[in-house]
Amino acid sequence: MAIKILGIETSCDETAAGVVLDGRTLLSNVISSQADLHSPHGGVVPEVASRQHVRDMVPVLEQAAADSGLGLEDMDAIAVTYGPGLAGSLITGVNAAKAIAYSLGIPLIGVNHLEGHIYASWLAKADLENDPGFPLACLVASGGHTDLLLMEGHGRYKLVGHTRDDAAGEAFDKAARILGLGFPGGPEIQRVSEGATGDETLPRAWIRDSHDFSFSGLKTALLHMAQDRGIYPTLEDGVDQTKLVRELAAAFQESVVDVVSAKMVEMAAKYRVKGLVLGGGVTANARLREEIVKRSPLPVIIPPPVLCTDNGAMIAACGYFMYQRGEETAMDIDVEPGLPLG
Ligand code: KG4
Ligand code: ZN
């Protein structure tokens, strides 16, 4: 009998739930984004996020169950993100998961959000004819993390590189703010970059002999360039804002893409892995996906963009493999806003 897991994700500003069969087959994936709510503030406001999760949780759960063609009572376990993330946001999802697991008498499985991003690839692997097997090189690039991990087996990770300052997604969001674009910044930067001629360039922070990243210098370089060219903080007379924003956004995107793809491919070779796995909101970026595939001699597993950004299905997929290992979580589990991986 196939194992059915409901995954719940509320670590930031998406209220999300999904149902997955045997860790690989997606039955439903419902995501209620709060982007419009936070957009006027240029970033996520934690208390606003928690309270919106409280409103959206039950409708999202009902929709996830309805879309899957199953009832909550058909689930074998409930998986939920318990960290890392915003404490108030995490609490809403964890409490909902506890209530369902308790009332149905089924296991609760606390999932690390970063590990969930990696397991989005198991949903994508259904399309892959030849599963490369372990070890894998994993990139988790999101609003709060830019981690390179060696995955030696299910649930076994070594952190081999991370950002020393801003996360890649955070850098995209800050760059978008400098350029007067909307929130979240990543999709906006990607959108306006299309059609750029590439006649502007920004520096790359290589941090030689290390798998670590740094993005804050790039953000400062962009800020200085925007000031010098007369588009920040106010637009100077006679400046073609549309063209400059397009070129600077593209220059920023190329700088991030170049460093991240080079470091990931380098790390994969050093650790003699069998394949590469991408996860996290930034890996929805079309240029980053294209560049890693182009540079890697090994198979690259990339979930569709909707499974790269936060979702409940990835939590269910990860929860399945924990369930198989008997990793049930105690009912008195607390949230862990700073939970590490590896
Ligand atoms: O994984 P995620 O949905 O939430 C966190 O766990 O943080 O990642 C959100 C981040 C945001 O910073 C957003 O700007 C970025 O992912 N992002 C992108 C793209 N789509 C989302 N960055 C670059 N290009 C994109 N297409
Ligand atoms: Zn995430």
PDB file of N, CA, C and O and ligand atoms in Angstrom, residues 9 11-14 84 113-114 117 141-145 168-173 183-190 253 279-286 308-311 314, ligand 1:
ATOM      1  N   GLU A   9       3.755  23.626   5.315  1.00  0.00           N
ATOM      2  CA  GLU A   9       4.891  24.549   5.290  1.00  0.00           C
ATOM      3  C   GLU A   9       4.405  25.969   5.593  1.00  0.00           C
ATOM      4  O   GLU A   9       3.561  26.504   4.863  1.00  0.00           O
ATOM      5  N   SER A  11       7.003  28.400   7.060  1.00  0.00           N
ATOM      6  CA  SER A  11       8.188  28.979   7.705  1.00  0.00           C
ATOM      7  C   SER A  11       8.375  30.466   7.426  1.00  0.00           C
ATOM      8  O   SER A  11       9.043  31.162   8.165  1.00  0.00           O
ATOM      9  N   CYS A  12       7.785  30.961   6.336  1.00  0.00           N
ATOM     10  CA  CYS A  12       7.987  32.372   5.996  1.00  0.00           C
ATOM     11  C   CYS A  12       6.659  33.007   5.601  1.00  0.00           C
ATOM     12  O   CYS A  12       5.785  33.202   6.445  1.00  0.00           O
ATOM     13  N   ASP A  13       6.468  33.309   4.324  1.00  0.00           N
ATOM     14  CA  ASP A  13       5.237  34.009   3.932  1.00  0.00           C
ATOM     15  C   ASP A  13       4.379  33.234   2.946  1.00  0.00           C
ATOM     16  O   ASP A  13       3.571  33.818   2.234  1.00  0.00           O
ATOM     17  N   GLU A  14       4.557  31.891   2.891  1.00  0.00           N
ATOM     18  CA  GLU A  14       3.646  31.067   2.117  1.00  0.00           C
ATOM     19  C   GLU A  14       2.956  30.097   3.064  1.00  0.00           C
ATOM     20  O   GLU A  14       3.630  29.398   3.813  1.00  0.00           O
ATOM     21  N   PRO A  84      14.379  25.889   9.695  1.00  0.00           N
ATOM     22  CA  PRO A  84      14.514  27.264  10.190  1.00  0.00           C
ATOM     23  C   PRO A  84      13.427  28.154   9.584  1.00  0.00           C
ATOM     24  O   PRO A  84      12.800  27.782   8.589  1.00  0.00           O
ATOM     25  N   HIS A 113      13.292  22.659   7.003  1.00  0.00           N
ATOM     26  CA  HIS A 113      12.891  23.342   5.766  1.00  0.00           C
ATOM     27  C   HIS A 113      13.939  23.199   4.647  1.00  0.00           C
ATOM     28  O   HIS A 113      13.587  23.013   3.468  1.00  0.00           O
ATOM     29  N   LEU A 114      15.206  23.280   5.010  1.00  0.00           N
ATOM     30  CA  LEU A 114      16.281  23.199   4.003  1.00  0.00           C
ATOM     31  C   LEU A 114      16.330  21.800   3.388  1.00  0.00           C
ATOM     32  O   LEU A 114      16.546  21.643   2.185  1.00  0.00           O
ATOM     33  N   HIS A 117      13.641  21.494   0.852  1.00  0.00           N
ATOM     34  CA  HIS A 117      14.012  22.030  -0.467  1.00  0.00           C
ATOM     35  C   HIS A 117      14.790  20.986  -1.287  1.00  0.00           C
ATOM     36  O   HIS A 117      14.619  20.879  -2.498  1.00  0.00           O
ATOM     37  N   ALA A 141      19.474  27.448  -2.192  1.00  0.00           N
ATOM     38  CA  ALA A 141      19.615  28.912  -2.301  1.00  0.00           C
ATOM     39  C   ALA A 141      18.239  29.538  -2.140  1.00  0.00           C
ATOM     40  O   ALA A 141      17.372  29.378  -2.999  1.00  0.00           O
ATOM     41  N   SER A 142      18.048  30.236  -1.004  1.00  0.00           N
ATOM     42  CA  SER A 142      16.724  30.783  -0.692  1.00  0.00           C
ATOM     43  C   SER A 142      16.876  32.195  -0.147  1.00  0.00           C
ATOM     44  O   SER A 142      17.932  32.811  -0.269  1.00  0.00           O
ATOM     45  N   GLY A 143      15.802  32.680   0.484  1.00  0.00           N
ATOM     46  CA  GLY A 143      15.850  34.021   1.050  1.00  0.00           C
ATOM     47  C   GLY A 143      16.746  34.109   2.280  1.00  0.00           C
ATOM     48  O   GLY A 143      17.239  35.181   2.624  1.00  0.00           O
ATOM     49  N   GLY A 144      16.981  32.982   2.938  1.00  0.00           N
ATOM     50  CA  GLY A 144      17.775  33.001   4.168  1.00  0.00           C
ATOM     51  C   GLY A 144      19.052  32.181   4.110  1.00  0.00           C
ATOM     52  O   GLY A 144      19.886  32.250   5.022  1.00  0.00           O
ATOM     53  N   HIS A 145      19.224  31.367   3.052  1.00  0.00           N
ATOM     54  CA  HIS A 145      20.379  30.454   2.996  1.00  0.00           C
ATOM     55  C   HIS A 145      20.985  30.366   1.610  1.00  0.00           C
ATOM     56  O   HIS A 145      20.280  30.492   0.609  1.00  0.00           O
ATOM     57  N   ALA A 168      21.679  34.432  -1.105  1.00  0.00           N
ATOM     58  CA  ALA A 168      21.495  34.812  -2.510  1.00  0.00           C
ATOM     59  C   ALA A 168      20.129  35.469  -2.738  1.00  0.00           C
ATOM     60  O   ALA A 168      20.017  36.496  -3.404  1.00  0.00           O
ATOM     61  N   GLY A 169      19.076  34.881  -2.152  1.00  0.00           N
ATOM     62  CA  GLY A 169      17.728  35.436  -2.332  1.00  0.00           C
ATOM     63  C   GLY A 169      17.595  36.817  -1.698  1.00  0.00           C
ATOM     64  O   GLY A 169      16.965  37.720  -2.263  1.00  0.00           O
ATOM     65  N   GLU A 170      18.224  36.960  -0.536  1.00  0.00           N
ATOM     66  CA  GLU A 170      18.236  38.253   0.160  1.00  0.00           C
ATOM     67  C   GLU A 170      18.932  39.294  -0.717  1.00  0.00           C
ATOM     68  O   GLU A 170      18.477  40.443  -0.822  1.00  0.00           O
ATOM     69  N   ALA A 171      20.027  38.888  -1.370  1.00  0.00           N
ATOM     70  CA  ALA A 171      20.752  39.799  -2.259  1.00  0.00           C
ATOM     71  C   ALA A 171      19.870  40.201  -3.446  1.00  0.00           C
ATOM     72  O   ALA A 171      19.820  41.377  -3.825  1.00  0.00           O
ATOM     73  N   PHE A 172      19.147  39.238  -4.020  1.00  0.00           N
ATOM     74  CA  PHE A 172      18.224  39.557  -5.114  1.00  0.00           C
ATOM     75  C   PHE A 172      17.170  40.562  -4.635  1.00  0.00           C
ATOM     76  O   PHE A 172      16.837  41.513  -5.337  1.00  0.00           O
ATOM     77  N   ASP A 173      16.645  40.335  -3.433  1.00  0.00           N
ATOM     78  CA  ASP A 173      15.592  41.218  -2.907  1.00  0.00           C
ATOM     79  C   ASP A 173      16.134  42.633  -2.659  1.00  0.00           C
ATOM     80  O   ASP A 173      15.460  43.628  -2.951  1.00  0.00           O
ATOM     81  N   PHE A 183       8.699  43.393  -4.751  1.00  0.00           N
ATOM     82  CA  PHE A 183       9.076  42.307  -3.852  1.00  0.00           C
ATOM     83  C   PHE A 183       8.181  41.097  -4.142  1.00  0.00           C
ATOM     84  O   PHE A 183       6.988  41.287  -4.358  1.00  0.00           O
ATOM     85  N   PRO A 184       8.695  39.858  -4.125  1.00  0.00           N
ATOM     86  CA  PRO A 184      10.096  39.483  -3.965  1.00  0.00           C
ATOM     87  C   PRO A 184      10.937  39.851  -5.190  1.00  0.00           C
ATOM     88  O   PRO A 184      10.454  39.814  -6.323  1.00  0.00           O
ATOM     89  N   GLY A 185      12.189  40.176  -4.928  1.00  0.00           N
ATOM     90  CA  GLY A 185      13.048  40.745  -5.954  1.00  0.00           C
ATOM     91  C   GLY A 185      13.536  39.782  -7.024  1.00  0.00           C
ATOM     92  O   GLY A 185      13.752  40.189  -8.174  1.00  0.00           O
ATOM     93  N   GLY A 186      13.721  38.498  -6.659  1.00  0.00           N
ATOM     94  CA  GLY A 186      14.281  37.533  -7.603  1.00  0.00           C
ATOM     95  C   GLY A 186      13.527  37.467  -8.921  1.00  0.00           C
ATOM     96  O   GLY A 186      14.100  37.674 -10.000  1.00  0.00           O
ATOM     97  N   PRO A 187      12.216  37.195  -8.857  1.00  0.00           N
ATOM     98  CA  PRO A 187      11.457  37.106 -10.112  1.00  0.00           C
ATOM     99  C   PRO A 187      11.450  38.430 -10.880  1.00  0.00           C
ATOM    100  O   PRO A 187      11.454  38.422 -12.113  1.00  0.00           O
ATOM    101  N   GLU A 188      11.482  39.558 -10.159  1.00  0.00           N
ATOM    102  CA  GLU A 188      11.494  40.877 -10.803  1.00  0.00           C
ATOM    103  C   GLU A 188      12.800  41.116 -11.551  1.00  0.00           C
ATOM    104  O   GLU A 188      12.820  41.581 -12.689  1.00  0.00           O
ATOM    105  N   ILE A 189      13.921  40.780 -10.889  1.00  0.00           N
ATOM    106  CA  ILE A 189      15.232  40.931 -11.534  1.00  0.00           C
ATOM    107  C   ILE A 189      15.299  40.065 -12.792  1.00  0.00           C
ATOM    108  O   ILE A 189      15.750  40.503 -13.853  1.00  0.00           O
ATOM    109  N   GLN A 190      14.820  38.821 -12.667  1.00  0.00           N
ATOM    110  CA  GLN A 190      14.829  37.927 -13.833  1.00  0.00           C
ATOM    111  C   GLN A 190      13.991  38.514 -14.975  1.00  0.00           C
ATOM    112  O   GLN A 190      14.408  38.510 -16.124  1.00  0.00           O
ATOM    113  N   GLN A 253      22.381  39.807 -11.872  1.00  0.00           N
ATOM    114  CA  GLN A 253      21.984  38.401 -12.021  1.00  0.00           C
ATOM    115  C   GLN A 253      23.148  37.558 -12.548  1.00  0.00           C
ATOM    116  O   GLN A 253      23.429  36.471 -12.028  1.00  0.00           O
ATOM    117  N   GLY A 279      17.728  23.344  -5.108  1.00  0.00           N
ATOM    118  CA  GLY A 279      16.502  23.627  -4.366  1.00  0.00           C
ATOM    119  C   GLY A 279      16.523  25.017  -3.755  1.00  0.00           C
ATOM    120  O   GLY A 279      17.583  25.625  -3.599  1.00  0.00           O
ATOM    121  N   GLY A 280      15.340  25.526  -3.431  1.00  0.00           N
ATOM    122  CA  GLY A 280      15.215  26.874  -2.849  1.00  0.00           C
ATOM    123  C   GLY A 280      14.801  27.875  -3.909  1.00  0.00           C
ATOM    124  O   GLY A 280      15.062  27.677  -5.107  1.00  0.00           O
ATOM    125  N   GLY A 281      14.145  28.955  -3.460  1.00  0.00           N
ATOM    126  CA  GLY A 281      13.556  29.940  -4.364  1.00  0.00           C
ATOM    127  C   GLY A 281      14.480  30.456  -5.455  1.00  0.00           C
ATOM    128  O   GLY A 281      14.050  30.636  -6.601  1.00  0.00           O
ATOM    129  N   VAL A 282      15.764  30.666  -5.125  1.00  0.00           N
ATOM    130  CA  VAL A 282      16.684  31.233  -6.119  1.00  0.00           C
ATOM    131  C   VAL A 282      16.934  30.257  -7.273  1.00  0.00           C
ATOM    132  O   VAL A 282      17.227  30.674  -8.395  1.00  0.00           O
ATOM    133  N   THR A 283      16.766  28.957  -7.007  1.00  0.00           N
ATOM    134  CA  THR A 283      16.989  27.976  -8.080  1.00  0.00           C
ATOM    135  C   THR A 283      15.803  27.923  -9.055  1.00  0.00           C
ATOM    136  O   THR A 283      15.824  27.158 -10.018  1.00  0.00           O
ATOM    137  N   ALA A 284      14.800  28.771  -8.804  1.00  0.00           N
ATOM    138  CA  ALA A 284      13.742  28.974  -9.819  1.00  0.00           C
ATOM    139  C   ALA A 284      14.281  29.881 -10.924  1.00  0.00           C
ATOM    140  O   ALA A 284      13.661  30.008 -11.983  1.00  0.00           O
ATOM    141  N   ASN A 285      15.431  30.510 -10.693  1.00  0.00           N
ATOM    142  CA  ASN A 285      15.990  31.453 -11.657  1.00  0.00           C
ATOM    143  C   ASN A 285      16.422  30.766 -12.961  1.00  0.00           C
ATOM    144  O   ASN A 285      17.267  29.861 -12.957  1.00  0.00           O
ATOM    145  N   ALA A 286      15.859  31.224 -14.064  1.00  0.00           N
ATOM    146  CA  ALA A 286      16.087  30.571 -15.362  1.00  0.00           C
ATOM    147  C   ALA A 286      17.553  30.585 -15.774  1.00  0.00           C
ATOM    148  O   ALA A 286      18.070  29.592 -16.288  1.00  0.00           O
ATOM    149  N   CYS A 308      10.511  24.827  -6.411  1.00  0.00           N
ATOM    150  CA  CYS A 308      11.753  25.415  -5.888  1.00  0.00           C
ATOM    151  C   CYS A 308      11.432  26.413  -4.783  1.00  0.00           C
ATOM    152  O   CYS A 308      12.107  26.473  -3.757  1.00  0.00           O
ATOM    153  N   THR A 309      10.392  27.228  -4.985  1.00  0.00           N
ATOM    154  CA  THR A 309       9.971  28.152  -3.939  1.00  0.00           C
ATOM    155  C   THR A 309       9.185  27.350  -2.888  1.00  0.00           C
ATOM    156  O   THR A 309       8.861  26.176  -3.106  1.00  0.00           O
ATOM    157  N   ASP A 310       8.895  27.984  -1.764  1.00  0.00           N
ATOM    158  CA  ASP A 310       8.326  27.254  -0.636  1.00  0.00           C
ATOM    159  C   ASP A 310       7.004  26.560  -0.970  1.00  0.00           C
ATOM    160  O   ASP A 310       6.116  27.160  -1.592  1.00  0.00           O
ATOM    161  N   ASN A 311       6.897  25.304  -0.553  1.00  0.00           N
ATOM    162  CA  ASN A 311       5.676  24.530  -0.809  1.00  0.00           C
ATOM    163  C   ASN A 311       5.552  23.389   0.197  1.00  0.00           C
ATOM    164  O   ASN A 311       6.533  23.032   0.867  1.00  0.00           O
ATOM    165  N   MET A 314       7.130  19.432  -0.925  1.00  0.00           N
ATOM    166  CA  MET A 314       8.535  19.072  -0.652  1.00  0.00           C
ATOM    167  C   MET A 314       8.701  18.590   0.799  1.00  0.00           C
ATOM    168  O   MET A 314       9.526  17.726   1.084  1.00  0.00           O
TER     169      MET A 314
HETATM  170  O1  KG4 B   1      12.801  29.204  -0.809  1.00  0.00           O
HETATM  171  P1  KG4 B   1      12.041  30.467  -0.816  1.00  0.00           P
HETATM  172  O2  KG4 B   1      10.713  30.478  -1.521  1.00  0.00           O
HETATM  173  O3  KG4 B   1      11.788  30.969   0.656  1.00  0.00           O
HETATM  174  C1  KG4 B   1      12.788  30.885   1.627  1.00  0.00           C
HETATM  175  O4  KG4 B   1      12.998  29.769   2.156  1.00  0.00           O
HETATM  176  O5  KG4 B   1      13.440  31.922   1.850  1.00  0.00           O
HETATM  177  O6  KG4 B   1      13.005  31.580  -1.451  1.00  0.00           O
HETATM  178  C2  KG4 B   1      12.602  32.914  -1.565  1.00  0.00           C
HETATM  179  C3  KG4 B   1      13.691  33.691  -2.260  1.00  0.00           C
HETATM  180  C4  KG4 B   1      13.402  35.187  -2.354  1.00  0.00           C
HETATM  181  O7  KG4 B   1      14.535  35.887  -1.899  1.00  0.00           O
HETATM  182  C5  KG4 B   1      13.158  35.402  -3.841  1.00  0.00           C
HETATM  183  O8  KG4 B   1      13.552  36.691  -4.300  1.00  0.00           O
HETATM  184  C6  KG4 B   1      13.998  34.313  -4.461  1.00  0.00           C
HETATM  185  O9  KG4 B   1      13.851  33.219  -3.609  1.00  0.00           O
HETATM  186  N1  KG4 B   1      13.542  33.957  -5.810  1.00  0.00           N
HETATM  187  C7  KG4 B   1      14.280  34.123  -6.929  1.00  0.00           C
HETATM  188  C8  KG4 B   1      13.463  33.750  -8.021  1.00  0.00           C
HETATM  189  N2  KG4 B   1      12.248  33.345  -7.529  1.00  0.00           N
HETATM  190  C9  KG4 B   1      12.321  33.484  -6.175  1.00  0.00           C
HETATM  191  N3  KG4 B   1      15.541  34.569  -7.086  1.00  0.00           N
HETATM  192  C10 KG4 B   1      16.009  34.655  -8.356  1.00  0.00           C
HETATM  193  N4  KG4 B   1      15.281  34.334  -9.453  1.00  0.00           N
HETATM  194  C11 KG4 B   1      14.015  33.873  -9.341  1.00  0.00           C
HETATM  195  N5  KG4 B   1      13.313  33.556 -10.427  1.00  0.00           N
END
